[in-house]
Amino acid sequence: MWLYEKKLQYPVRVYNRDLRMAKFLMAQYGGPDSELSAAVRYLTQRYTMPTNKAKGLLTDIGTEELAHWEIIGTMIYRLLQGATPEQLRREGLGSYFALHDQAVYPADANGVPWTAAYIQATGDPVADLHENLAAEQKARATYERLIRLTDDPGVKDTLRFLREREVVHFQRFGEALNDVQEEMARKKIF
Amino acid sequence: MDPKQAQMLREIQALEFVAVELTLYLDTHPGEQEPLNDYNTVAERLNQLKAHYERTYGPLAAYGSSPVEHRWRWIEEPWPWEVQY
Ligand SMILES: [Fe+2]
């Protein structure tokens, strides 16, 4: 089971309401390489991992991704806070408002709802871990673009933290992949 | 959130971040002694700090993770998405 902690993993400081930025951040909330995709991907793949290192790592990174999903959700919530329908409409969120008001719905920056089709669990640990390495790089690249889309120092700071986490996850997945491949080679020999 | 509470929460977040980072590292390097020692040092400080925070500001976790005195403060504001740092 999971134990919820009533705190964010990293602080969210939003200095100014920025409706467009809220919309852009949906990329990491409900997009293909979002934190939600990451969490569901890893927590799904872990069942069929052959080594304890990979099972442990997918459980723990999957859990951390849920905390990142909460951070992004909080940023969107705060960036939208207090906006009027007229302001939302002017800033390109009229259709979002029509469907969701100010709820934080898992869709991407273009309004496309999140789908499990974004992720894969093949039952092949080498294929799955390669997917995860790619996913971490895509998330890193998305964060770098998002950082360029805002001037808010608070938003930038939190996005930089999240970007760094993708780099660390990539590193750990690489180690888990090596371990899985060594294990498979051992099995072939004996 | 009052500055003292925010400050303590910041310290908990920083310490727990180190604990998360060490957890992931140890998952792929379970035989290494030095990160394990660091993990234990951080875990002890983190538990002390959390206990202190919870006595003053209410629980950080429910489901029986720590005893609750007087009244049920778990549902009190602010929720994580409402905190002003
Ligand atoms: Fe990640």
PDB file of N, CA, C and O in Angstrom, chain A residues 1-14 52-54 56-58 60-61 64 70 74 77-78 81 161 165 168-169 172 175-176, chain B residues 9-10 12-13 16-17 20-21 23-25 27-30 50 59-63 65 73-85:
ATOM      1  N   MET A   1       0.836  -1.190   0.000  1.00  0.00           N
ATOM      2  CA  MET A   1       0.000   0.000   0.000  1.00  0.00           C
ATOM      3  C   MET A   1       0.876   1.248   0.000  1.00  0.00           C
ATOM      4  O   MET A   1       2.092   1.149   0.033  1.00  0.00           O
ATOM      5  N   TRP A   2       0.260   2.382  -0.061  1.00  0.00           N
ATOM      6  CA  TRP A   2       1.027   3.622  -0.026  1.00  0.00           C
ATOM      7  C   TRP A   2       0.678   4.418   1.224  1.00  0.00           C
ATOM      8  O   TRP A   2      -0.456   4.375   1.707  1.00  0.00           O
ATOM      9  N   LEU A   3       1.671   5.152   1.707  1.00  0.00           N
ATOM     10  CA  LEU A   3       1.471   6.031   2.848  1.00  0.00           C
ATOM     11  C   LEU A   3       1.550   7.473   2.345  1.00  0.00           C
ATOM     12  O   LEU A   3       2.593   7.879   1.827  1.00  0.00           O
ATOM     13  N   TYR A   4       0.460   8.214   2.466  1.00  0.00           N
ATOM     14  CA  TYR A   4       0.468   9.597   1.990  1.00  0.00           C
ATOM     15  C   TYR A   4       1.086  10.517   3.022  1.00  0.00           C
ATOM     16  O   TYR A   4       0.744  10.451   4.196  1.00  0.00           O
ATOM     17  N   GLU A   5       1.983  11.386   2.578  1.00  0.00           N
ATOM     18  CA  GLU A   5       2.526  12.409   3.462  1.00  0.00           C
ATOM     19  C   GLU A   5       1.945  13.762   3.076  1.00  0.00           C
ATOM     20  O   GLU A   5       1.960  14.151   1.914  1.00  0.00           O
ATOM     21  N   LYS A   6       1.474  14.459   4.106  1.00  0.00           N
ATOM     22  CA  LYS A   6       0.757  15.710   3.880  1.00  0.00           C
ATOM     23  C   LYS A   6       1.746  16.854   3.675  1.00  0.00           C
ATOM     24  O   LYS A   6       1.828  17.793   4.477  1.00  0.00           O
ATOM     25  N   LYS A   7       2.510  16.741   2.638  1.00  0.00           N
ATOM     26  CA  LYS A   7       3.465  17.790   2.266  1.00  0.00           C
ATOM     27  C   LYS A   7       3.932  17.510   0.845  1.00  0.00           C
ATOM     28  O   LYS A   7       3.867  16.376   0.382  1.00  0.00           O
ATOM     29  N   LEU A   8       4.398  18.579   0.162  1.00  0.00           N
ATOM     30  CA  LEU A   8       4.985  18.374  -1.156  1.00  0.00           C
ATOM     31  C   LEU A   8       6.423  17.894  -0.999  1.00  0.00           C
ATOM     32  O   LEU A   8       7.064  18.155   0.018  1.00  0.00           O
ATOM     33  N   GLN A   9       6.938  17.217  -2.028  1.00  0.00           N
ATOM     34  CA  GLN A   9       8.341  16.804  -1.967  1.00  0.00           C
ATOM     35  C   GLN A   9       9.256  18.027  -2.053  1.00  0.00           C
ATOM     36  O   GLN A   9      10.333  18.034  -1.464  1.00  0.00           O
ATOM     37  N   TYR A  10       8.822  19.034  -2.796  1.00  0.00           N
ATOM     38  CA  TYR A  10       9.624  20.253  -2.990  1.00  0.00           C
ATOM     39  C   TYR A  10       8.652  21.427  -3.003  1.00  0.00           C
ATOM     40  O   TYR A  10       7.560  21.308  -3.547  1.00  0.00           O
ATOM     41  N   PRO A  11       9.039  22.574  -2.414  1.00  0.00           N
ATOM     42  CA  PRO A  11       8.080  23.684  -2.330  1.00  0.00           C
ATOM     43  C   PRO A  11       7.640  24.216  -3.696  1.00  0.00           C
ATOM     44  O   PRO A  11       8.430  24.223  -4.638  1.00  0.00           O
ATOM     45  N   VAL A  12       6.411  24.656  -3.762  1.00  0.00           N
ATOM     46  CA  VAL A  12       5.901  25.353  -4.948  1.00  0.00           C
ATOM     47  C   VAL A  12       5.671  26.808  -4.572  1.00  0.00           C
ATOM     48  O   VAL A  12       4.880  27.109  -3.687  1.00  0.00           O
ATOM     49  N   ARG A  13       6.422  27.677  -5.234  1.00  0.00           N
ATOM     50  CA  ARG A  13       6.241  29.116  -5.016  1.00  0.00           C
ATOM     51  C   ARG A  13       5.799  29.719  -6.345  1.00  0.00           C
ATOM     52  O   ARG A  13       6.514  29.642  -7.330  1.00  0.00           O
ATOM     53  N   VAL A  14       4.610  30.299  -6.320  1.00  0.00           N
ATOM     54  CA  VAL A  14       4.092  30.943  -7.522  1.00  0.00           C
ATOM     55  C   VAL A  14       3.909  32.415  -7.192  1.00  0.00           C
ATOM     56  O   VAL A  14       3.154  32.759  -6.299  1.00  0.00           O
ATOM     57  N   ASN A  52      15.643  -8.104  -8.167  1.00  0.00           N
ATOM     58  CA  ASN A  52      15.154  -7.317  -7.028  1.00  0.00           C
ATOM     59  C   ASN A  52      15.548  -5.856  -7.129  1.00  0.00           C
ATOM     60  O   ASN A  52      14.797  -4.974  -6.696  1.00  0.00           O
ATOM     61  N   LYS A  53      16.713  -5.591  -7.715  1.00  0.00           N
ATOM     62  CA  LYS A  53      17.118  -4.191  -7.905  1.00  0.00           C
ATOM     63  C   LYS A  53      16.091  -3.468  -8.775  1.00  0.00           C
ATOM     64  O   LYS A  53      15.683  -2.350  -8.464  1.00  0.00           O
ATOM     65  N   ALA A  54      15.686  -4.112  -9.866  1.00  0.00           N
ATOM     66  CA  ALA A  54      14.725  -3.471 -10.785  1.00  0.00           C
ATOM     67  C   ALA A  54      13.352  -3.348 -10.128  1.00  0.00           C
ATOM     68  O   ALA A  54      12.683  -2.313 -10.273  1.00  0.00           O
ATOM     69  N   GLY A  56      12.705  -3.040  -6.936  1.00  0.00           N
ATOM     70  CA  GLY A  56      12.803  -1.989  -5.916  1.00  0.00           C
ATOM     71  C   GLY A  56      12.835  -0.604  -6.560  1.00  0.00           C
ATOM     72  O   GLY A  56      12.130   0.320  -6.141  1.00  0.00           O
ATOM     73  N   LEU A  57      13.674  -0.481  -7.599  1.00  0.00           N
ATOM     74  CA  LEU A  57      13.849   0.829  -8.233  1.00  0.00           C
ATOM     75  C   LEU A  57      12.549   1.305  -8.880  1.00  0.00           C
ATOM     76  O   LEU A  57      12.175   2.473  -8.755  1.00  0.00           O
ATOM     77  N   LEU A  58      11.839   0.412  -9.566  1.00  0.00           N
ATOM     78  CA  LEU A  58      10.590   0.819 -10.223  1.00  0.00           C
ATOM     79  C   LEU A  58       9.536   1.210  -9.182  1.00  0.00           C
ATOM     80  O   LEU A  58       8.782   2.162  -9.382  1.00  0.00           O
ATOM     81  N   ASP A  60      10.196   2.491  -6.199  1.00  0.00           N
ATOM     82  CA  ASP A  60      10.581   3.745  -5.543  1.00  0.00           C
ATOM     83  C   ASP A  60      10.552   4.937  -6.492  1.00  0.00           C
ATOM     84  O   ASP A  60      10.127   6.029  -6.098  1.00  0.00           O
ATOM     85  N   ILE A  61      10.990   4.752  -7.732  1.00  0.00           N
ATOM     86  CA  ILE A  61      10.894   5.881  -8.676  1.00  0.00           C
ATOM     87  C   ILE A  61       9.425   6.127  -9.016  1.00  0.00           C
ATOM     88  O   ILE A  61       8.980   7.278  -9.070  1.00  0.00           O
ATOM     89  N   GLU A  64       8.097   8.201  -6.345  1.00  0.00           N
ATOM     90  CA  GLU A  64       8.565   9.592  -6.413  1.00  0.00           C
ATOM     91  C   GLU A  64       7.837  10.350  -7.533  1.00  0.00           C
ATOM     92  O   GLU A  64       7.514  11.535  -7.382  1.00  0.00           O
ATOM     93  N   GLU A  70       1.998  15.508  -8.052  1.00  0.00           N
ATOM     94  CA  GLU A  70       1.344  16.399  -7.089  1.00  0.00           C
ATOM     95  C   GLU A  70       1.944  17.807  -7.153  1.00  0.00           C
ATOM     96  O   GLU A  70       1.231  18.809  -7.030  1.00  0.00           O
ATOM     97  N   THR A  74      -0.148  21.070  -8.183  1.00  0.00           N
ATOM     98  CA  THR A  74      -0.179  22.231  -7.287  1.00  0.00           C
ATOM     99  C   THR A  74       0.178  23.512  -8.044  1.00  0.00           C
ATOM    100  O   THR A  74      -0.463  24.552  -7.866  1.00  0.00           O
ATOM    101  N   TYR A  77      -2.797  24.463 -10.210  1.00  0.00           N
ATOM    102  CA  TYR A  77      -3.865  24.959  -9.338  1.00  0.00           C
ATOM    103  C   TYR A  77      -3.600  26.407  -8.913  1.00  0.00           C
ATOM    104  O   TYR A  77      -4.470  27.272  -8.985  1.00  0.00           O
ATOM    105  N   ARG A  78      -2.358  26.680  -8.524  1.00  0.00           N
ATOM    106  CA  ARG A  78      -2.005  28.010  -8.022  1.00  0.00           C
ATOM    107  C   ARG A  78      -1.944  29.036  -9.151  1.00  0.00           C
ATOM    108  O   ARG A  78      -2.310  30.203  -8.969  1.00  0.00           O
ATOM    109  N   GLN A  81      -5.459  30.068  -9.910  1.00  0.00           N
ATOM    110  CA  GLN A  81      -6.281  30.516  -8.789  1.00  0.00           C
ATOM    111  C   GLN A  81      -6.804  31.944  -8.972  1.00  0.00           C
ATOM    112  O   GLN A  81      -6.032  32.855  -9.269  1.00  0.00           O
ATOM    113  N   PHE A 161      14.255  21.766 -10.232  1.00  0.00           N
ATOM    114  CA  PHE A 161      14.332  20.602  -9.341  1.00  0.00           C
ATOM    115  C   PHE A 161      13.810  19.353 -10.069  1.00  0.00           C
ATOM    116  O   PHE A 161      14.458  18.303 -10.069  1.00  0.00           O
ATOM    117  N   ARG A 165      15.689  15.691 -11.297  1.00  0.00           N
ATOM    118  CA  ARG A 165      15.241  14.350 -10.891  1.00  0.00           C
ATOM    119  C   ARG A 165      15.214  13.405 -12.090  1.00  0.00           C
ATOM    120  O   ARG A 165      15.507  12.231 -11.969  1.00  0.00           O
ATOM    121  N   VAL A 168      18.638  12.055 -12.656  1.00  0.00           N
ATOM    122  CA  VAL A 168      18.996  11.007 -11.685  1.00  0.00           C
ATOM    123  C   VAL A 168      18.256   9.700 -12.008  1.00  0.00           C
ATOM    124  O   VAL A 168      18.851   8.618 -11.983  1.00  0.00           O
ATOM    125  N   HIS A 169      16.980   9.801 -12.342  1.00  0.00           N
ATOM    126  CA  HIS A 169      16.217   8.588 -12.666  1.00  0.00           C
ATOM    127  C   HIS A 169      16.835   7.874 -13.877  1.00  0.00           C
ATOM    128  O   HIS A 169      16.934   6.652 -13.907  1.00  0.00           O
ATOM    129  N   ARG A 172      19.859   5.906 -12.720  1.00  0.00           N
ATOM    130  CA  ARG A 172      19.492   4.693 -11.958  1.00  0.00           C
ATOM    131  C   ARG A 172      18.891   3.627 -12.881  1.00  0.00           C
ATOM    132  O   ARG A 172      19.171   2.444 -12.730  1.00  0.00           O
ATOM    133  N   GLU A 175      21.608   1.755 -14.570  1.00  0.00           N
ATOM    134  CA  GLU A 175      22.232   0.748 -13.692  1.00  0.00           C
ATOM    135  C   GLU A 175      21.345  -0.489 -13.571  1.00  0.00           C
ATOM    136  O   GLU A 175      21.832  -1.621 -13.578  1.00  0.00           O
ATOM    137  N   ALA A 176      20.046  -0.277 -13.459  1.00  0.00           N
ATOM    138  CA  ALA A 176      19.114  -1.410 -13.348  1.00  0.00           C
ATOM    139  C   ALA A 176      19.132  -2.238 -14.630  1.00  0.00           C
ATOM    140  O   ALA A 176      19.074  -3.473 -14.590  1.00  0.00           O
TER     141      ALA A 176
ATOM    142  N   LEU B   9       9.076  22.814   7.884  1.00  0.00           N
ATOM    143  CA  LEU B   9       8.630  21.991   6.754  1.00  0.00           C
ATOM    144  C   LEU B   9       9.724  21.930   5.683  1.00  0.00           C
ATOM    145  O   LEU B   9       9.991  20.884   5.097  1.00  0.00           O
ATOM    146  N   ARG B  10      10.359  23.057   5.448  1.00  0.00           N
ATOM    147  CA  ARG B  10      11.463  23.133   4.478  1.00  0.00           C
ATOM    148  C   ARG B  10      12.596  22.189   4.877  1.00  0.00           C
ATOM    149  O   ARG B  10      13.186  21.517   4.056  1.00  0.00           O
ATOM    150  N   ILE B  12      12.323  19.510   6.751  1.00  0.00           N
ATOM    151  CA  ILE B  12      11.862  18.124   6.557  1.00  0.00           C
ATOM    152  C   ILE B  12      11.956  17.749   5.078  1.00  0.00           C
ATOM    153  O   ILE B  12      12.427  16.670   4.720  1.00  0.00           O
ATOM    154  N   GLN B  13      11.526  18.654   4.217  1.00  0.00           N
ATOM    155  CA  GLN B  13      11.593  18.380   2.775  1.00  0.00           C
ATOM    156  C   GLN B  13      13.042  18.150   2.333  1.00  0.00           C
ATOM    157  O   GLN B  13      13.313  17.236   1.550  1.00  0.00           O
ATOM    158  N   GLU B  16      14.256  14.766   3.770  1.00  0.00           N
ATOM    159  CA  GLU B  16      13.593  13.634   3.138  1.00  0.00           C
ATOM    160  C   GLU B  16      14.057  13.487   1.690  1.00  0.00           C
ATOM    161  O   GLU B  16      14.107  12.381   1.162  1.00  0.00           O
ATOM    162  N   PHE B  17      14.401  14.612   1.085  1.00  0.00           N
ATOM    163  CA  PHE B  17      14.941  14.530  -0.271  1.00  0.00           C
ATOM    164  C   PHE B  17      16.235  13.714  -0.280  1.00  0.00           C
ATOM    165  O   PHE B  17      16.435  12.851  -1.144  1.00  0.00           O
ATOM    166  N   VAL B  20      15.306  10.119  -0.021  1.00  0.00           N
ATOM    167  CA  VAL B  20      14.793   9.576  -1.294  1.00  0.00           C
ATOM    168  C   VAL B  20      15.960   9.285  -2.237  1.00  0.00           C
ATOM    169  O   VAL B  20      16.045   8.211  -2.843  1.00  0.00           O
ATOM    170  N   GLU B  21      16.861  10.250  -2.330  1.00  0.00           N
ATOM    171  CA  GLU B  21      18.018  10.099  -3.225  1.00  0.00           C
ATOM    172  C   GLU B  21      18.855   8.878  -2.826  1.00  0.00           C
ATOM    173  O   GLU B  21      19.264   8.084  -3.682  1.00  0.00           O
ATOM    174  N   THR B  23      17.795   6.301  -1.129  1.00  0.00           N
ATOM    175  CA  THR B  23      16.983   5.097  -1.376  1.00  0.00           C
ATOM    176  C   THR B  23      17.196   4.600  -2.803  1.00  0.00           C
ATOM    177  O   THR B  23      17.476   3.415  -3.031  1.00  0.00           O
ATOM    178  N   LEU B  24      17.073   5.515  -3.771  1.00  0.00           N
ATOM    179  CA  LEU B  24      17.242   5.113  -5.174  1.00  0.00           C
ATOM    180  C   LEU B  24      18.659   4.611  -5.424  1.00  0.00           C
ATOM    181  O   LEU B  24      18.865   3.624  -6.132  1.00  0.00           O
ATOM    182  N   TYR B  25      19.643   5.293  -4.832  1.00  0.00           N
ATOM    183  CA  TYR B  25      21.037   4.873  -5.020  1.00  0.00           C
ATOM    184  C   TYR B  25      21.254   3.483  -4.437  1.00  0.00           C
ATOM    185  O   TYR B  25      21.872   2.617  -5.074  1.00  0.00           O
ATOM    186  N   ASP B  27      19.090   1.171  -3.991  1.00  0.00           N
ATOM    187  CA  ASP B  27      18.373   0.146  -4.765  1.00  0.00           C
ATOM    188  C   ASP B  27      19.288  -0.520  -5.795  1.00  0.00           C
ATOM    189  O   ASP B  27      19.187  -1.715  -6.043  1.00  0.00           O
ATOM    190  N   THR B  28      20.173   0.285  -6.391  1.00  0.00           N
ATOM    191  CA  THR B  28      21.069  -0.292  -7.408  1.00  0.00           C
ATOM    192  C   THR B  28      22.488  -0.524  -6.868  1.00  0.00           C
ATOM    193  O   THR B  28      23.331  -1.045  -7.589  1.00  0.00           O
ATOM    194  N   HIS B  29      22.761  -0.127  -5.613  1.00  0.00           N
ATOM    195  CA  HIS B  29      24.067  -0.380  -4.982  1.00  0.00           C
ATOM    196  C   HIS B  29      23.862  -0.894  -3.553  1.00  0.00           C
ATOM    197  O   HIS B  29      24.349  -0.283  -2.600  1.00  0.00           O
ATOM    198  N   PRO B  30      23.140  -1.998  -3.406  1.00  0.00           N
ATOM    199  CA  PRO B  30      22.750  -2.423  -2.052  1.00  0.00           C
ATOM    200  C   PRO B  30      23.929  -2.877  -1.177  1.00  0.00           C
ATOM    201  O   PRO B  30      23.782  -2.942   0.041  1.00  0.00           O
ATOM    202  N   LYS B  50      10.386  15.133  12.228  1.00  0.00           N
ATOM    203  CA  LYS B  50       8.973  14.895  11.932  1.00  0.00           C
ATOM    204  C   LYS B  50       8.158  14.791  13.221  1.00  0.00           C
ATOM    205  O   LYS B  50       7.061  15.343  13.309  1.00  0.00           O
ATOM    206  N   PRO B  59      -0.412  15.975  12.323  1.00  0.00           N
ATOM    207  CA  PRO B  59       0.224  14.840  11.651  1.00  0.00           C
ATOM    208  C   PRO B  59       0.610  15.096  10.192  1.00  0.00           C
ATOM    209  O   PRO B  59      -0.071  15.814   9.474  1.00  0.00           O
ATOM    210  N   LEU B  60       1.731  14.486   9.803  1.00  0.00           N
ATOM    211  CA  LEU B  60       2.158  14.493   8.402  1.00  0.00           C
ATOM    212  C   LEU B  60       1.623  13.278   7.670  1.00  0.00           C
ATOM    213  O   LEU B  60       1.607  13.237   6.442  1.00  0.00           O
ATOM    214  N   ALA B  61       1.247  12.241   8.419  1.00  0.00           N
ATOM    215  CA  ALA B  61       0.713  11.033   7.796  1.00  0.00           C
ATOM    216  C   ALA B  61      -0.349  10.434   8.717  1.00  0.00           C
ATOM    217  O   ALA B  61      -0.313  10.655   9.936  1.00  0.00           O
ATOM    218  N   ALA B  62      -1.288   9.716   8.129  1.00  0.00           N
ATOM    219  CA  ALA B  62      -2.333   9.071   8.923  1.00  0.00           C
ATOM    220  C   ALA B  62      -2.131   7.555   8.891  1.00  0.00           C
ATOM    221  O   ALA B  62      -0.998   7.098   8.895  1.00  0.00           O
ATOM    222  N   TYR B  63      -3.187   6.799   8.858  1.00  0.00           N
ATOM    223  CA  TYR B  63      -3.142   5.325   8.801  1.00  0.00           C
ATOM    224  C   TYR B  63      -2.304   4.728   9.930  1.00  0.00           C
ATOM    225  O   TYR B  63      -1.628   3.714   9.731  1.00  0.00           O
ATOM    226  N   SER B  65       0.433   5.968  11.408  1.00  0.00           N
ATOM    227  CA  SER B  65       1.885   6.154  11.346  1.00  0.00           C
ATOM    228  C   SER B  65       2.442   6.781  12.619  1.00  0.00           C
ATOM    229  O   SER B  65       3.587   6.564  12.963  1.00  0.00           O
ATOM    230  N   ARG B  73      -6.367  16.155  14.006  1.00  0.00           N
ATOM    231  CA  ARG B  73      -5.915  17.358  13.286  1.00  0.00           C
ATOM    232  C   ARG B  73      -5.529  17.065  11.838  1.00  0.00           C
ATOM    233  O   ARG B  73      -5.168  17.980  11.097  1.00  0.00           O
ATOM    234  N   TRP B  74      -5.590  15.793  11.470  1.00  0.00           N
ATOM    235  CA  TRP B  74      -5.182  15.379  10.115  1.00  0.00           C
ATOM    236  C   TRP B  74      -5.857  16.183   9.018  1.00  0.00           C
ATOM    237  O   TRP B  74      -5.251  16.521   8.002  1.00  0.00           O
ATOM    238  N   ILE B  75      -7.137  16.495   9.204  1.00  0.00           N
ATOM    239  CA  ILE B  75      -7.888  17.162   8.129  1.00  0.00           C
ATOM    240  C   ILE B  75      -7.782  18.682   8.173  1.00  0.00           C
ATOM    241  O   ILE B  75      -8.404  19.371   7.371  1.00  0.00           O
ATOM    242  N   GLU B  76      -6.960  19.196   9.098  1.00  0.00           N
ATOM    243  CA  GLU B  76      -6.875  20.659   9.190  1.00  0.00           C
ATOM    244  C   GLU B  76      -6.023  21.258   8.067  1.00  0.00           C
ATOM    245  O   GLU B  76      -5.094  20.628   7.569  1.00  0.00           O
ATOM    246  N   GLU B  77      -6.337  22.485   7.714  1.00  0.00           N
ATOM    247  CA  GLU B  77      -5.561  23.223   6.708  1.00  0.00           C
ATOM    248  C   GLU B  77      -4.177  23.567   7.271  1.00  0.00           C
ATOM    249  O   GLU B  77      -4.039  23.675   8.484  1.00  0.00           O
ATOM    250  N   PRO B  78      -3.209  23.843   6.412  1.00  0.00           N
ATOM    251  CA  PRO B  78      -3.304  23.819   4.954  1.00  0.00           C
ATOM    252  C   PRO B  78      -2.950  22.435   4.377  1.00  0.00           C
ATOM    253  O   PRO B  78      -2.081  21.743   4.884  1.00  0.00           O
ATOM    254  N   TRP B  79      -3.616  22.084   3.275  1.00  0.00           N
ATOM    255  CA  TRP B  79      -3.238  20.900   2.509  1.00  0.00           C
ATOM    256  C   TRP B  79      -2.012  21.253   1.667  1.00  0.00           C
ATOM    257  O   TRP B  79      -1.750  22.436   1.435  1.00  0.00           O
ATOM    258  N   PRO B  80      -1.274  20.250   1.216  1.00  0.00           N
ATOM    259  CA  PRO B  80       0.004  20.545   0.536  1.00  0.00           C
ATOM    260  C   PRO B  80      -0.123  21.549  -0.619  1.00  0.00           C
ATOM    261  O   PRO B  80       0.781  22.358  -0.831  1.00  0.00           O
ATOM    262  N   TRP B  81      -1.220  21.507  -1.342  1.00  0.00           N
ATOM    263  CA  TRP B  81      -1.362  22.409  -2.501  1.00  0.00           C
ATOM    264  C   TRP B  81      -1.808  23.817  -2.083  1.00  0.00           C
ATOM    265  O   TRP B  81      -1.934  24.701  -2.912  1.00  0.00           O
ATOM    266  N   GLU B  82      -2.036  24.004  -0.773  1.00  0.00           N
ATOM    267  CA  GLU B  82      -2.478  25.312  -0.284  1.00  0.00           C
ATOM    268  C   GLU B  82      -1.385  26.087   0.460  1.00  0.00           C
ATOM    269  O   GLU B  82      -1.571  27.244   0.807  1.00  0.00           O
ATOM    270  N   VAL B  83      -0.259  25.412   0.713  1.00  0.00           N
ATOM    271  CA  VAL B  83       0.793  26.036   1.534  1.00  0.00           C
ATOM    272  C   VAL B  83       1.448  27.201   0.797  1.00  0.00           C
ATOM    273  O   VAL B  83       1.831  27.084  -0.364  1.00  0.00           O
ATOM    274  N   GLN B  84       1.551  28.337   1.492  1.00  0.00           N
ATOM    275  CA  GLN B  84       2.312  29.484   0.967  1.00  0.00           C
ATOM    276  C   GLN B  84       3.659  29.476   1.667  1.00  0.00           C
ATOM    277  O   GLN B  84       3.720  29.640   2.873  1.00  0.00           O
ATOM    278  N   TYR B  85       4.716  29.260   0.915  1.00  0.00           N
ATOM    279  CA  TYR B  85       6.052  29.184   1.527  1.00  0.00           C
ATOM    280  C   TYR B  85       6.640  30.573   1.716  1.00  0.00           C
ATOM    281  O   TYR B  85       6.366  31.486   0.978  1.00  0.00           O
TER     282      TYR B  85
END
